[in-house]
Every structure is written in structure tokens, then in C-alpha cells.
Short mmCIF file of C-alpha atoms in Angstrom, two decimals:
data_model
loop_
_atom_site.label_atom_id
_atom_site.label_comp_id
_atom_site.label_asym_id
_atom_site.label_seq_id
_atom_site.Cartn_x
_atom_site.Cartn_y
_atom_site.Cartn_z
CA MET A 1345 58.73 34.29 143.61
CA LYS A 1346 55.15 35.02 144.57
CA PHE A 1347 53.43 38.36 145.07
CA ALA A 1348 50.19 40.31 144.62
CA CYS A 1349 49.85 43.90 143.44
CA ASP A 1350 47.56 46.32 141.65
CA LYS A 1351 47.65 46.75 137.88
CA GLU A 1352 48.58 50.44 137.87
CA SER A 1353 51.73 50.04 139.97
CA LEU A 1354 52.93 47.05 137.97
CA LEU A 1355 52.23 48.58 134.57
CA ASN A 1356 53.93 51.85 135.49
CA ALA A 1357 57.07 50.03 136.65
CA VAL A 1358 57.19 47.83 133.55
CA GLN A 1359 56.83 50.81 131.22
CA ILE A 1360 59.64 52.65 133.00
CA VAL A 1361 62.25 49.88 132.85
CA GLN A 1362 61.17 48.83 129.36
CA ARG A 1363 62.93 51.94 128.05
CA ALA A 1364 66.25 50.19 128.66
CA VAL A 1365 65.28 46.93 126.98
CA SER A 1366 67.34 45.99 123.94
CA LEU A 1367 65.24 44.56 121.10
CA LYS A 1368 68.05 44.41 118.52
CA ASN A 1369 70.76 42.91 120.69
CA PRO A 1370 71.93 39.42 119.67
CA LEU A 1371 71.52 38.29 123.30
CA PRO A 1372 67.82 37.35 123.68
CA ILE A 1373 67.88 37.78 127.46
CA LEU A 1374 68.47 41.53 127.02
CA GLY A 1375 64.91 41.63 125.69
CA GLY A 1376 63.73 40.65 129.16
CA ILE A 1377 62.80 42.39 132.40
CA LYS A 1378 64.08 41.04 135.69
CA PHE A 1379 61.50 40.75 138.50
CA GLU A 1380 62.81 40.46 142.07
CA ALA A 1381 60.41 40.08 145.01
CA GLU A 1382 61.81 41.15 148.39
CA ASP A 1383 60.37 42.38 151.70
CA GLU A 1384 57.05 43.83 150.52
CA ARG A 1385 58.55 45.36 147.39
CA VAL A 1386 59.11 44.14 143.86
CA PHE A 1387 62.14 45.42 141.96
CA LEU A 1388 62.22 45.55 138.16
CA SER A 1389 65.33 46.08 136.06
CA ALA A 1390 66.36 46.04 132.41
CA THR A 1391 69.53 46.83 130.50
CA ASP A 1392 71.00 46.97 127.01
CA LEU A 1393 74.53 46.82 128.50
CA GLU A 1394 75.01 50.55 127.80
CA MET A 1395 72.13 51.83 129.92
CA GLY A 1396 70.12 50.22 132.69
CA ILE A 1397 66.98 51.21 134.59
CA ARG A 1398 65.80 49.86 137.94
CA CYS A 1399 62.65 50.76 139.87
CA SER A 1400 60.37 49.24 142.51
CA PHE A 1401 56.81 49.30 143.79
CA PRO A 1402 55.04 48.02 146.94
CA ALA A 1403 53.48 44.56 146.79
CA GLN A 1404 52.26 41.76 149.03
CA VAL A 1405 55.22 39.41 148.80
CA THR A 1406 54.55 35.90 150.08
CA GLN A 1407 57.65 34.30 148.59
CA THR A 1408 60.89 35.99 147.64
CA GLY A 1409 62.61 35.14 144.40
CA SER A 1410 63.23 36.35 140.87
CA SER A 1411 62.23 35.77 137.28
CA ILE A 1412 63.17 37.12 133.84
CA LEU A 1413 60.18 37.75 131.57
CA PRO A 1414 60.07 38.88 127.92
CA ALA A 1415 59.51 42.64 128.08
CA LYS A 1416 57.19 42.91 125.10
CA VAL A 1417 54.98 40.02 126.21
CA ILE A 1418 54.60 41.05 129.85
CA SER A 1419 54.08 44.70 128.95
CA GLU A 1420 51.36 44.01 126.39
CA LEU A 1421 49.66 41.47 128.67
CA ILE A 1422 49.50 43.77 131.68
CA ARG A 1423 48.29 46.67 129.58
CA ARG A 1424 45.35 44.57 128.40
CA LEU A 1425 44.38 43.17 131.81
CA PRO A 1426 41.20 44.29 133.59
CA ASP A 1427 41.62 46.62 136.55
CA LEU A 1428 41.79 43.81 139.11
CA PRO A 1429 44.36 42.61 141.66
CA ILE A 1430 47.18 40.73 139.93
CA TYR A 1431 48.86 37.64 141.35
CA ILE A 1432 52.24 36.60 139.97
CA GLU A 1433 54.02 33.36 140.80
CA SER A 1434 57.14 31.91 139.20
CA ASP A 1435 58.30 28.30 139.08
CA PRO A 1436 62.10 28.16 139.36
CA LEU A 1437 62.16 24.59 138.05
CA THR A 1438 60.36 25.24 134.75
CA GLY A 1439 61.18 28.94 134.32
CA SER A 1440 57.48 29.62 133.78
CA THR A 1441 55.65 32.49 135.48
CA MET A 1442 51.90 32.52 136.10
CA VAL A 1443 49.99 35.80 135.94
CA LYS A 1444 46.56 35.44 137.54
CA TYR A 1445 43.75 38.00 137.27
CA GLY A 1446 40.22 37.29 138.47
CA GLN A 1447 39.30 33.77 137.40
CA SER A 1448 41.78 33.79 134.52
CA GLU A 1449 45.49 33.22 134.21
CA ALA A 1450 48.35 33.33 131.72
CA ASN A 1451 51.63 31.43 131.85
CA ILE A 1452 54.74 33.03 130.39
CA ASN A 1453 57.97 31.22 129.65
CA GLY A 1454 60.91 33.24 130.90
CA TYR A 1455 64.69 33.28 130.60
CA PRO A 1456 67.24 31.67 132.95
CA VAL A 1457 67.76 34.06 135.86
CA GLU A 1458 71.48 33.32 136.09
CA GLU A 1459 72.05 34.60 132.53
CA PHE A 1460 70.75 38.10 133.22
CA PRO A 1461 73.56 40.69 133.54
CA ASP A 1462 74.26 41.98 137.02
CA PHE A 1463 72.93 45.42 137.87
CA PRO A 1464 75.56 46.72 140.31
CA MET A 1465 75.00 50.17 141.77
CA PRO A 1466 78.20 52.20 141.29
CA GLU A 1467 79.97 53.37 144.41
CA SER A 1468 81.84 56.65 144.34
CA GLU A 1469 82.69 59.61 146.51
CA ILE A 1470 81.65 61.92 143.66
CA LYS A 1471 77.99 62.64 144.35
CA PHE A 1472 75.80 65.71 144.10
CA ILE A 1473 72.09 66.49 144.15
CA LEU A 1474 69.96 68.64 141.84
CA PRO A 1475 66.23 69.44 141.91
CA GLY A 1476 64.48 67.19 139.41
CA ASP A 1477 62.80 70.02 137.52
CA VAL A 1478 66.07 71.97 137.19
CA LEU A 1479 67.93 68.97 135.78
CA ARG A 1480 65.11 68.07 133.43
CA GLU A 1481 64.88 71.59 131.99
CA MET A 1482 68.65 71.81 131.63
CA VAL A 1483 68.76 68.55 129.70
CA ARG A 1484 65.77 69.54 127.55
CA GLN A 1485 67.44 72.75 126.47
CA VAL A 1486 70.65 71.02 125.40
CA VAL A 1487 70.19 67.39 124.36
CA TYR A 1488 68.38 68.16 121.09
CA ALA A 1489 71.66 69.42 119.62
CA ALA A 1490 73.48 66.10 120.10
CA ALA A 1491 74.26 64.08 116.99
CA THR A 1492 72.68 60.74 116.13
CA ASP A 1493 75.52 59.48 113.92
CA GLU A 1494 77.17 56.69 115.91
CA ASN A 1495 80.32 56.96 113.77
CA ARG A 1496 81.36 59.94 115.88
CA PRO A 1497 80.45 58.87 119.43
CA VAL A 1498 81.64 62.04 121.19
CA PHE A 1499 79.08 64.14 119.33
CA THR A 1500 76.23 61.80 120.30
CA GLY A 1501 76.84 62.75 123.91
CA VAL A 1502 76.31 65.75 126.15
CA LEU A 1503 79.20 67.31 128.01
CA LEU A 1504 78.64 67.82 131.74
CA GLU A 1505 81.36 69.80 133.45
CA THR A 1506 81.52 71.47 136.85
CA GLY A 1507 83.93 73.86 138.49
CA ASN A 1508 83.95 77.08 140.53
CA GLY A 1509 80.44 76.42 141.78
CA GLU A 1510 78.96 76.14 138.27
CA MET A 1511 77.71 73.35 136.05
CA ASN A 1512 77.78 73.55 132.26
CA MET A 1513 75.94 71.22 129.92
CA VAL A 1514 76.79 71.32 126.20
CA ALA A 1515 75.82 69.38 123.08
CA THR A 1516 76.76 69.80 119.43
CA ASP A 1517 76.44 67.86 116.19
CA THR A 1518 78.92 70.28 114.51
CA HIS A 1519 76.08 72.12 112.73
CA ARG A 1520 74.52 73.52 115.89
CA LEU A 1521 75.37 73.82 119.56
CA ALA A 1522 73.39 74.30 122.77
CA TRP A 1523 74.86 75.44 126.10
CA ARG A 1524 73.32 75.86 129.53
CA LYS A 1525 74.84 76.93 132.84
CA ILE A 1526 73.49 76.71 136.39
CA ASN A 1527 74.97 77.62 139.75
CA LEU A 1528 76.08 74.90 142.17
CA GLU A 1529 76.49 76.97 145.31
CA LYS A 1530 76.68 73.89 147.55
CA TYR A 1531 79.39 72.23 145.45
CA GLN A 1532 82.13 74.81 145.07
CA ASP A 1533 84.85 72.14 145.06
CA LEU A 1534 83.15 69.74 142.64
CA ASN A 1535 85.22 69.33 139.47
CA ILE A 1536 84.08 66.76 136.93
CA ASN A 1537 84.14 66.48 133.15
CA LEU A 1538 82.18 63.69 131.49
CA ILE A 1539 80.24 62.91 128.33
CA ILE A 1540 76.83 61.31 128.85
CA PRO A 1541 75.08 59.59 125.92
CA GLY A 1542 72.24 61.69 124.53
CA LYS A 1543 70.03 58.59 124.57
CA THR A 1544 70.49 58.30 128.33
CA LEU A 1545 69.50 61.91 128.94
CA ASN A 1546 66.46 61.64 126.68
CA GLU A 1547 65.26 58.76 128.86
CA LEU A 1548 66.11 60.70 132.02
CA ILE A 1549 63.73 63.48 130.95
CA LYS A 1550 60.91 60.97 130.68
CA ILE A 1551 61.31 59.21 134.01
CA CYS A 1552 62.69 61.84 136.39
CA GLY A 1553 61.97 65.43 137.07
CA SER A 1554 59.17 66.69 139.30
CA ALA A 1555 59.94 69.75 141.42
CA GLU A 1556 59.38 67.71 144.59
CA GLN A 1557 62.00 65.10 143.70
CA ASN A 1558 65.73 65.57 144.00
CA ILE A 1559 68.04 63.65 141.70
CA GLU A 1560 71.22 62.25 143.21
CA ILE A 1561 73.98 61.97 140.62
CA THR A 1562 76.85 59.55 141.21
CA VAL A 1563 79.89 59.62 138.93
CA THR A 1564 82.62 56.99 138.46
CA ASP A 1565 85.38 56.70 135.86
CA ASN A 1566 83.09 55.10 133.29
CA GLN A 1567 79.53 55.34 134.61
CA VAL A 1568 76.94 57.81 135.83
CA LEU A 1569 73.93 57.03 138.02
CA PHE A 1570 70.78 59.12 138.38
CA ASN A 1571 68.59 58.23 141.38
CA ASN A 1572 65.39 59.97 142.47
CA GLY A 1573 64.61 57.48 145.22
CA GLU A 1574 62.11 55.59 143.08
CA VAL A 1575 63.94 55.07 139.80
CA CYS A 1576 67.64 54.47 139.16
CA LEU A 1577 69.10 55.07 135.71
CA ILE A 1578 72.68 53.98 135.16
CA SER A 1579 74.70 54.57 132.00
CA ARG A 1580 78.14 54.08 130.58
CA LEU A 1581 79.99 57.27 129.77
CA ILE A 1582 81.38 58.11 126.34
CA GLY A 1583 85.16 58.16 126.11
CA GLY A 1584 87.06 60.80 124.21
CA GLN A 1585 87.65 64.54 124.29
CA PHE A 1586 84.72 66.90 123.82
CA PRO A 1587 85.58 69.81 121.48
CA ASN A 1588 86.42 73.21 122.95
CA TYR A 1589 82.98 74.75 122.63
CA ARG A 1590 83.98 78.10 124.09
CA GLN A 1591 86.16 79.00 121.12
CA VAL A 1592 83.25 78.75 118.65
CA ILE A 1593 80.92 81.08 120.57
CA PRO A 1594 81.36 84.63 119.22
CA GLY A 1595 82.03 87.32 121.79
CA GLU A 1596 80.76 90.33 119.80
CA TYR A 1597 78.15 90.93 117.13
CA ILE A 1598 77.60 93.36 114.26
CA SER A 1599 73.85 92.88 114.16
CA ARG A 1600 71.24 91.84 116.71
CA ILE A 1601 67.47 91.55 116.65
CA ARG A 1602 64.82 90.96 119.27
CA VAL A 1603 61.86 89.06 117.86
CA SER A 1604 58.77 87.25 119.11
CA THR A 1605 59.73 83.61 119.64
CA LYS A 1606 56.25 82.43 118.70
CA GLU A 1607 56.03 84.54 115.53
CA LEU A 1608 59.42 83.42 114.25
CA ALA A 1609 58.74 79.76 115.08
CA GLU A 1610 55.42 79.81 113.23
CA ALA A 1611 56.88 81.63 110.21
CA THR A 1612 59.72 79.10 110.10
CA GLU A 1613 57.28 76.19 110.14
CA ARG A 1614 55.22 77.66 107.30
CA ALA A 1615 58.23 78.45 105.16
CA ALA A 1616 59.66 74.96 105.71
CA LEU A 1617 56.56 73.43 104.12
CA LEU A 1618 57.85 74.45 100.69
CA THR A 1619 61.46 73.33 101.16
CA ARG A 1620 62.99 70.05 100.04
CA ASP A 1621 62.76 67.29 102.63
CA GLY A 1622 66.49 66.68 102.73
CA SER A 1623 67.44 70.36 102.69
CA PRO A 1624 64.91 72.57 104.52
CA ILE A 1625 66.74 75.86 103.95
CA ILE A 1626 65.06 79.21 104.57
CA ARG A 1627 66.37 82.71 103.91
CA LEU A 1628 66.24 85.52 106.45
CA LYS A 1629 66.87 89.21 105.83
CA ILE A 1630 67.19 91.93 108.46
CA SER A 1631 66.69 95.60 107.61
CA ASP A 1632 64.72 98.60 108.90
CA ASN A 1633 63.45 96.77 112.02
CA THR A 1634 61.94 94.04 109.86
CA LEU A 1635 62.83 90.37 109.53
CA VAL A 1636 61.85 88.78 106.22
CA VAL A 1637 61.53 84.98 106.19
CA SER A 1638 61.38 83.56 102.67
CA VAL A 1639 61.59 80.42 100.56
CA ASN A 1640 61.64 80.11 96.78
CA THR A 1641 61.67 76.52 95.48
CA GLU A 1642 60.11 74.39 92.78
CA ALA A 1643 57.26 73.71 95.19
CA GLY A 1644 56.40 77.41 95.53
CA ARG A 1645 57.26 80.59 97.38
CA VAL A 1646 56.73 82.00 100.86
CA ARG A 1647 57.55 85.50 102.09
CA GLU A 1648 56.69 86.70 105.58
CA GLU A 1649 57.58 89.92 107.38
CA ILE A 1650 57.99 90.13 111.15
CA ALA A 1651 58.50 93.35 113.08
CA VAL A 1652 61.69 93.23 115.17
CA TYR A 1653 63.87 95.50 117.26
CA GLN A 1654 67.13 95.83 115.34
CA GLU A 1655 70.61 96.89 116.41
CA GLY A 1656 73.52 97.17 114.00
CA GLU A 1657 73.90 96.44 110.31
CA PRO A 1658 71.39 94.99 107.82
CA LEU A 1659 72.10 91.35 107.10
CA GLN A 1660 71.05 88.42 104.91
CA PHE A 1661 71.65 84.79 105.80
CA ALA A 1662 70.11 81.31 105.60
CA PHE A 1663 69.41 78.61 108.18
CA ASN A 1664 68.31 75.02 108.22
CA ALA A 1665 64.63 75.44 109.13
CA ARG A 1666 64.50 72.33 111.30
CA TYR A 1667 67.53 73.40 113.31
CA LEU A 1668 66.09 76.88 113.80
CA GLY A 1669 62.74 75.44 114.85
CA ASP A 1670 64.38 73.09 117.35
CA ALA A 1671 66.32 75.96 118.91
CA LEU A 1672 63.25 78.19 119.22
CA LYS A 1673 61.35 75.43 121.05
CA THR A 1674 63.89 75.47 123.86
CA ILE A 1675 64.22 79.23 124.34
CA GLY A 1676 61.58 79.48 127.05
CA SER A 1677 60.97 83.23 126.77
CA GLU A 1678 58.37 85.31 124.93
CA ASP A 1679 61.05 87.08 122.89
CA VAL A 1680 64.43 85.88 121.68
CA ASN A 1681 67.60 87.80 120.90
CA ILE A 1682 69.48 86.65 117.80
CA GLU A 1683 73.04 87.91 117.29
CA PHE A 1684 75.24 87.78 114.19
CA THR A 1685 78.87 88.55 113.46
CA GLY A 1686 78.41 88.17 109.70
CA PRO A 1687 76.31 86.37 107.06
CA LEU A 1688 78.51 83.25 107.18
CA SER A 1689 79.26 83.29 110.91
CA PRO A 1690 77.24 81.43 113.55
CA GLY A 1691 73.97 82.91 114.70
CA ILE A 1692 73.44 83.00 118.47
CA LEU A 1693 69.95 82.67 119.96
CA ARG A 1694 69.50 83.79 123.57
CA PRO A 1695 66.40 84.10 125.74
CA VAL A 1696 65.74 87.71 126.68
CA ALA A 1697 67.16 88.47 130.15
CA ASP A 1698 68.91 85.09 130.45
CA ILE A 1699 72.68 85.06 129.97
CA ASP A 1700 73.09 81.43 131.03
CA TYR A 1701 71.63 79.78 127.94
CA LEU A 1702 72.31 79.99 124.24
CA SER A 1703 71.83 78.05 121.04
CA LEU A 1704 74.30 78.42 118.18
CA LEU A 1705 73.42 77.71 114.55
CA LEU A 1706 75.78 77.61 111.61
CA PRO A 1707 74.33 79.40 108.57
CA VAL A 1708 73.96 77.72 105.21
CA ARG A 1709 76.02 79.02 102.29
CA LEU A 1710 73.74 79.63 99.32
CA ARG A 1711 74.77 79.23 95.69
CA ASP A 1712 74.46 82.91 94.87
CA GLU A 1713 76.78 83.94 97.71
#
């Protein structure tokens, strides 16, 4: 393998695929990045066996071939190089790769190419295309509610289901839930139901999603592939049955308020400063078109009043401040509607004038209730 390229293109590609590198895996080669030089392009790929990323960039290829280089070493080296043309040449006999820049050079010992896992592109008749910015925003509004506890794998994923010309995306950690729906007018007959790891979608947000780029999504029985023409992200799917989220979303409410998203988010942040780290619980009280946000702990007290538009009964309840703050960050509208069916029933947050998104929060039962 022998090629020349500019620093910016190489560094950008390395940083993209490095997101899939496994640093804790017992297989050392999974800590590497595979370089493949072909026909005026260099392809980079990395995988942790659950998720893989592949991308490419243009280069002056004088000899085709491949090499596996330690991700951390090559990334840190390139980042520190001067802004000069870079020449890379691998020796298949020794496994060493030379990186030349100006009058200087570095030699990196790599891994055996034959030991690197294959990176097969899944083939399937189930394919559909979404605008990158639409997919990114949809994921952003939902993925935060996925669990991080690996003991319950289904809850660490995000449900993606389609049918009747619609696509739903849902995540829940059993304490909160986020749901988003978009129309798929071009795919009326597309019917899929899969659970994508939250980790995969968090990486997807970072590497895909400009308005000018479409994302092609390919689905097989156990994998999903996202491809924007420059970067491919492939992931295993999570097995199991996602809970019936529709049955936990209340259909009616006894109390509803419309409040400034910014004001409530800021009041929540301030009140949370005086809560316990492991239990950031804040109280909220609705009455007379006023929302009172309060905290009373050993660290001190906070009480803030926010003017709201109120419908229905007065109500008192409590939320986890971090969960409420996370939900407010995804609302995307100046004001938010919050609906309640009772003090111990889920609270529903909806953007004003948007019926296709909601965030559900379970209230916290307080000792004096």
C-alpha cells in the first residue's frame, strides 16, 4: 500500500471511523483501523463487532494494498503533524507502515491484515431513504430516553417501526419515554419493526445529517446499515420485544399548562443545584396560572414562580430534574404544553402546534404523599 494525501482529509476520516474502535475488547486488533488503498481512494474501517464504520477519501494511490494500524497511535500522530502533504507506505512483509511528512517520518507497527474482521455490506430488498437532517433530528429527540443499563438490552435500544406511510421512533428506560413520528409518503408499503442500539444512533447523529445529504437505510434480519454516500455505519440489531409504548401514553388529561420552554428549563437547572446528586428531585405546583418550581433540602431552598396558561385542575407533583431538563432540550419550540392525568400519573410534554412528538416522564412519589 502506498498513497499520498492531505492532512485534513486523512484526519477527518480517521476521526470518523475511530468512533467504532473497541478499546476494551480482549482482541487487540479491534483497537485498529484498516486502511485500504484502491483506485485513487483510500478506505478506512473499524469495528467493535457490534458496530462498524467505513468511509473513504480521495488520494494519489501508487500502490494498492491494505494495512491495520493502532487507532490511538495513528490518530494522535496525524493530529500533531504539520499541515503538509502526507505520504503513507506499508511493508506487507514486516507489517510496518511509514508515515512521511516533509523531511521527517514515523514508522508504526501494525496488526496482521488477515486477522481483521470482514466488513461485509448487508444486502437486502428492504431499503428506504430519508433526508439527513430529518433523520438526525428524529434521533436527537428520542435517543436520550434510552437506558444505559446493559442488563436489559431492549431498553438500551430505540424502536424503529414503519407502517401505513409512517415511521415511529421510540425510546424508554422505564422512567421516561420519547416518541417521534414522521410521514413516509413514498413508502406506503414499508413495514418493519426493529430495535437499534442507542449507541449506534448517538454515533449516527455525529457523522451523518446535513440537509443536502440523504441517508439510505438498509435493513436485514439482524443488521441495519446507514449510508450517506461518504460514510457507512453498520450495526447489529437488538433482539427481543419492545414494550407496548402506546398503552402507557395517556389519552386525556385533567390539567394542562403552556409554559415558556426556556424559563422552565432555566428554573429547573437552578433548582437542581440544591438537590442531592443521586436524587435530583424538584417539586412543581400548578394553580392560578402560575407554576411554582421548588426544592427544600439540607443544602438550601429554591422557590421560583413562572407565569403559565392553565387549563383544568390545580396540581402538585415532583419530577427528576435531570429527566425534565433532558426532555425540555429536545422540545424545539418556544413554548411547551405539559399535560397531567393526576399527581402520580405520567406527565406528557409536547411542543406547541406539533402533535407528532412527545416526551413522557413518570413523577416521583414523595414521602409526604
